[in-house]
Coordinates of C-alpha atoms in Angstrom, one line a residue:
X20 CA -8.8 -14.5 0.7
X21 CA -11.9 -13.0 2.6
X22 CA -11.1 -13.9 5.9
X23 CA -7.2 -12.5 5.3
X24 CA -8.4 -9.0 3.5
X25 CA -11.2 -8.2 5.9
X26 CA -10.6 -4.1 4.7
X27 CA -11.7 -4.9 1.4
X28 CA -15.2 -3.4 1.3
X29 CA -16.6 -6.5 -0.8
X30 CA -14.8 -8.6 1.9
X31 CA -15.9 -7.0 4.7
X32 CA -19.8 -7.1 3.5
X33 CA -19.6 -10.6 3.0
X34 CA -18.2 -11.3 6.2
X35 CA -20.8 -9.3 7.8
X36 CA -23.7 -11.2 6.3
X37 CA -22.8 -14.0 7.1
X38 CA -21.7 -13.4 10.7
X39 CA -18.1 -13.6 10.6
X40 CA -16.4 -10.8 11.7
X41 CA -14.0 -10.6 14.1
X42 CA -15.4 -8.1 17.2
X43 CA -13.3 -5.4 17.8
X44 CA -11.5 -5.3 20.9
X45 CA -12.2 -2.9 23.7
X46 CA -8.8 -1.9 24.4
X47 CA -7.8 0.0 28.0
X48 CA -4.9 1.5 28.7
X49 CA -3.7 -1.5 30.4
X50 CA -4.6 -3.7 27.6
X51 CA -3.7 -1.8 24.2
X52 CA -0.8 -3.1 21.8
X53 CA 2.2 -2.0 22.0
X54 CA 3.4 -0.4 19.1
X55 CA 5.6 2.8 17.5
X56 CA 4.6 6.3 18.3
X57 CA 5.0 9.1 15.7
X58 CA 5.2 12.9 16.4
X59 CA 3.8 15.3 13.4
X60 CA 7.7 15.8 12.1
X61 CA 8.2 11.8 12.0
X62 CA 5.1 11.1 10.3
X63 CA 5.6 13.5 7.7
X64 CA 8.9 12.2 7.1
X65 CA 7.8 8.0 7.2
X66 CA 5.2 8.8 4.6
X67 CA 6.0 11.4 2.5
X68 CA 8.2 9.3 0.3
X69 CA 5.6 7.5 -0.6
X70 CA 3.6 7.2 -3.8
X71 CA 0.1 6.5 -4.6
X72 CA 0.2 2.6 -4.5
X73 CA 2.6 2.1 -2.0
X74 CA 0.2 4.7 0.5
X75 CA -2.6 2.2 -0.8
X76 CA -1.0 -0.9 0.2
X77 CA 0.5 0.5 3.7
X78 CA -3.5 2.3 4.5
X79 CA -4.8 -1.4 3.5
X80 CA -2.7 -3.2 6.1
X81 CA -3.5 0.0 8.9
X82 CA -7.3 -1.2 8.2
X83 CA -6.7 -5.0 8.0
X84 CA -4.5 -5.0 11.4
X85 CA -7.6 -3.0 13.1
X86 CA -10.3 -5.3 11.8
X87 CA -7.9 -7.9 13.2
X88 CA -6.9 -6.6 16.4
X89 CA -3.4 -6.4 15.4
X90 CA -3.0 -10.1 15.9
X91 CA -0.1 -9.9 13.4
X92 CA 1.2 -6.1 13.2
X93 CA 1.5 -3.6 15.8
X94 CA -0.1 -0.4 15.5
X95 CA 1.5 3.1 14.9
X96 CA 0.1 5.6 17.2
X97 CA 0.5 9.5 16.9
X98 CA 1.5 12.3 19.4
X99 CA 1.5 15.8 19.4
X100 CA -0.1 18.8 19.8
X101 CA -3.5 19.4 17.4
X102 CA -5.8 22.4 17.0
X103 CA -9.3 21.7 15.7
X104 CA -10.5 22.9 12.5
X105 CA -14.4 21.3 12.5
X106 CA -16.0 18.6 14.7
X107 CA -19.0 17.0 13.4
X108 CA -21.3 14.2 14.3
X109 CA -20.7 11.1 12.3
X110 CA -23.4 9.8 10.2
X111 CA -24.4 6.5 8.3
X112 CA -22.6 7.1 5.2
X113 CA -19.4 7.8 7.2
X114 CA -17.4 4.4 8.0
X115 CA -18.1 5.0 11.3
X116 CA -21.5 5.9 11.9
X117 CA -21.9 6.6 15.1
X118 CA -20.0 9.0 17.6
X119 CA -18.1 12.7 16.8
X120 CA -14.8 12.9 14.6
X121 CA -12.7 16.0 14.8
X122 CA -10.6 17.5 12.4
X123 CA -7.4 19.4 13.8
X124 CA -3.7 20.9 12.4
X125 CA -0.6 19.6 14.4
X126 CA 0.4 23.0 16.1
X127 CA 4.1 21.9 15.4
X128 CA 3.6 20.9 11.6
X129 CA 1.1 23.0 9.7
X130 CA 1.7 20.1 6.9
X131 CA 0.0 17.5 9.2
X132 CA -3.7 17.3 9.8
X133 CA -5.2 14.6 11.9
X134 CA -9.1 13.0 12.3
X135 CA -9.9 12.2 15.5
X136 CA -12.3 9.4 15.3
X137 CA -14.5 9.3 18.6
X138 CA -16.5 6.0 18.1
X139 CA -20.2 5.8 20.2
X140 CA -19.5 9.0 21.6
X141 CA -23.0 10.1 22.8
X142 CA -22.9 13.6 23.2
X143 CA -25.6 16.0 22.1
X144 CA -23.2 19.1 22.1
X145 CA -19.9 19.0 20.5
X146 CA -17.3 17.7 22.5
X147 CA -14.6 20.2 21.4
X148 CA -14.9 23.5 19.6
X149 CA -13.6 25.3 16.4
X150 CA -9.9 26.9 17.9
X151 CA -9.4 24.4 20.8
X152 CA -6.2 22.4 21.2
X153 CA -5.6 19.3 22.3
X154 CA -2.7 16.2 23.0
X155 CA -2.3 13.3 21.7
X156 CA -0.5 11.5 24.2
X157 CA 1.2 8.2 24.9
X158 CA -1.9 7.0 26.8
X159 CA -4.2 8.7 24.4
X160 CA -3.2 5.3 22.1
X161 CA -4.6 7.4 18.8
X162 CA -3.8 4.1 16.5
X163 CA -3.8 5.5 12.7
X164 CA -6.1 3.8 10.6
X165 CA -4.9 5.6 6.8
X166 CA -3.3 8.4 5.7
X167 CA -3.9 10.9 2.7
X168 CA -1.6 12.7 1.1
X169 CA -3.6 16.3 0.4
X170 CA -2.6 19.6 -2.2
X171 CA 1.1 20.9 -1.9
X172 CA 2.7 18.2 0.0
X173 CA -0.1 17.9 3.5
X174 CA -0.7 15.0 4.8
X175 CA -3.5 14.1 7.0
X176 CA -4.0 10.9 9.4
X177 CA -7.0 9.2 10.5
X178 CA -6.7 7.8 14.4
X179 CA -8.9 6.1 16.4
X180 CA -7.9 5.9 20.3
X181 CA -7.5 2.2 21.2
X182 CA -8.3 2.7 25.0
X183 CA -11.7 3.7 24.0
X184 CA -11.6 6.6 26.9
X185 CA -11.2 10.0 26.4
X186 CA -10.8 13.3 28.9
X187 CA -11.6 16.6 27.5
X188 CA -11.9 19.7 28.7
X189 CA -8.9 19.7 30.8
X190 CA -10.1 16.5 32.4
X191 CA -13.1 17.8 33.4
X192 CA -15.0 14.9 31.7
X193 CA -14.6 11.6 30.5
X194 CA -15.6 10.7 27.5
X195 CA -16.6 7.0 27.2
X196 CA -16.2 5.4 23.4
X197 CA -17.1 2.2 22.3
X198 CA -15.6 0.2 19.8
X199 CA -18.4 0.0 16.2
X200 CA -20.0 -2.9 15.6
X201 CA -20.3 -2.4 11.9
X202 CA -18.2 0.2 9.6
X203 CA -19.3 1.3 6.5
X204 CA -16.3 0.3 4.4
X205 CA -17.8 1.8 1.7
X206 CA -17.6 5.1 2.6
X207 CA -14.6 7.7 1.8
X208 CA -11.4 8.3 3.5
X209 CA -10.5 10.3 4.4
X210 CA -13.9 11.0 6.5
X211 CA -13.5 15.2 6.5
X212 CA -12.9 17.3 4.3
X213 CA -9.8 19.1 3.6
X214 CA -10.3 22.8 5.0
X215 CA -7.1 23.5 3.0
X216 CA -3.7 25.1 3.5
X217 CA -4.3 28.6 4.6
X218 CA -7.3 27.3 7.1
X219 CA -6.3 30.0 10.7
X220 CA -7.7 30.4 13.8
X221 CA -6.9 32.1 17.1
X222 CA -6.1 30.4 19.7
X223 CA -8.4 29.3 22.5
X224 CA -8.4 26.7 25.7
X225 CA -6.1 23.8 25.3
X226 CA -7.4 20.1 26.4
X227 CA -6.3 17.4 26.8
X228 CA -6.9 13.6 25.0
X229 CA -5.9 10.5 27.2
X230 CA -6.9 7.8 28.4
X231 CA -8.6 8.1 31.5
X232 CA -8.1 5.6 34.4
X233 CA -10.9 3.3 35.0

């Protein structure tokens, strides 16, 4: 039961003391699993029907098929156009705790908020600021890890890009990620808060999120 229900935080602890977790895979674009891609519209629609324990069992197996390196399920990735609300550093009570994570609206959807996980990011300054918009792309591989169903029928996803490489800025830069080494399973998803419904900004520079070629 432990070693098959690695998302279960007791699991997961026990596991990690006694040396038994499964590394995480660092994924490139040549190497990440193939799987279904979802724009805003889609995902909205896949989980909206949904209710509370059927969400809890579907964001348990998005978890368990990470830990695992979907050996057994393939990973649903999501596309689109986002516009970030807040980017923060992550910090140890987060379940990732090291890196940035960005919280942005889909820019087609206004019902569909994504956090952009960027895992061992090590970046001083923010890589992307309040009003900037960025894709999610094919080769961006952002894998959803759970999704919350928020006030007056939102949704927001959690995603982690597989290939561990990021460009922002227009590709101006490469961000490099790493893949943790420990999560804090304890911790809350999902990782931001909600900025709520009626959350506006103007609009500023648009950059990208892909996978950069090694």
């Amino acid at each position: 039961m432990i070693f098959s229900h690695p998302e279960k935080p007791f699991h997961y602890k026990m596991l990690a003391k006694f040396k038994k977790l499964t590394p995480l895979r660092p994924y490139t674009i040549y190497t990440a699993p193939a799987g279904k891609s979802f724009g805003p519209r889609d995902i909205l629609a896949e989980f909206y029907p949904y209710n509370r324990e059927q969400l809890g069992v579907r964001n348990d197996l998005f978890k368990r098929s990470y830990l695992k390196n979907y050996q057994h399920e393939q990973p649903v990735y999501l596309l689109g156009s986002f516009r970030v609300l807040s980017v923060r550093q992550l910090a140890a009570s987060d379940v990732f705790t090291r890196g940035w994570i960005v919280r942005a609206r889909s820019s087609e959807l206004e019902d569909v908020d994504v956090e952009l996980v960027m895992p061992g990011l090590s970046k001083d300054v923010a890589p992307f600021a309040s009003g900037d918009t960025f894709n999610l792309q094919k080769r961006s591989y952002a894998s959803a890890l759970h999704v919350q169903r928020m006030d007056e029928d939102r949704i927001c996803i959690t995603v982690v890009p597989l290939a561990y490489q990021a460009v922002a800025k227009a590709g101006e830069e490469v961000l490099t990620l790493t893949p943790p080494e420990m999560l804090n399973m304890e911790a809350y998803w999902p990782i931001t808060r909600d900025p709520g419904s009626e959350f506006a900004l103007e609009n500023k520079e648009t950059v990208d999120v892909a996978v950069a070629k090694p």
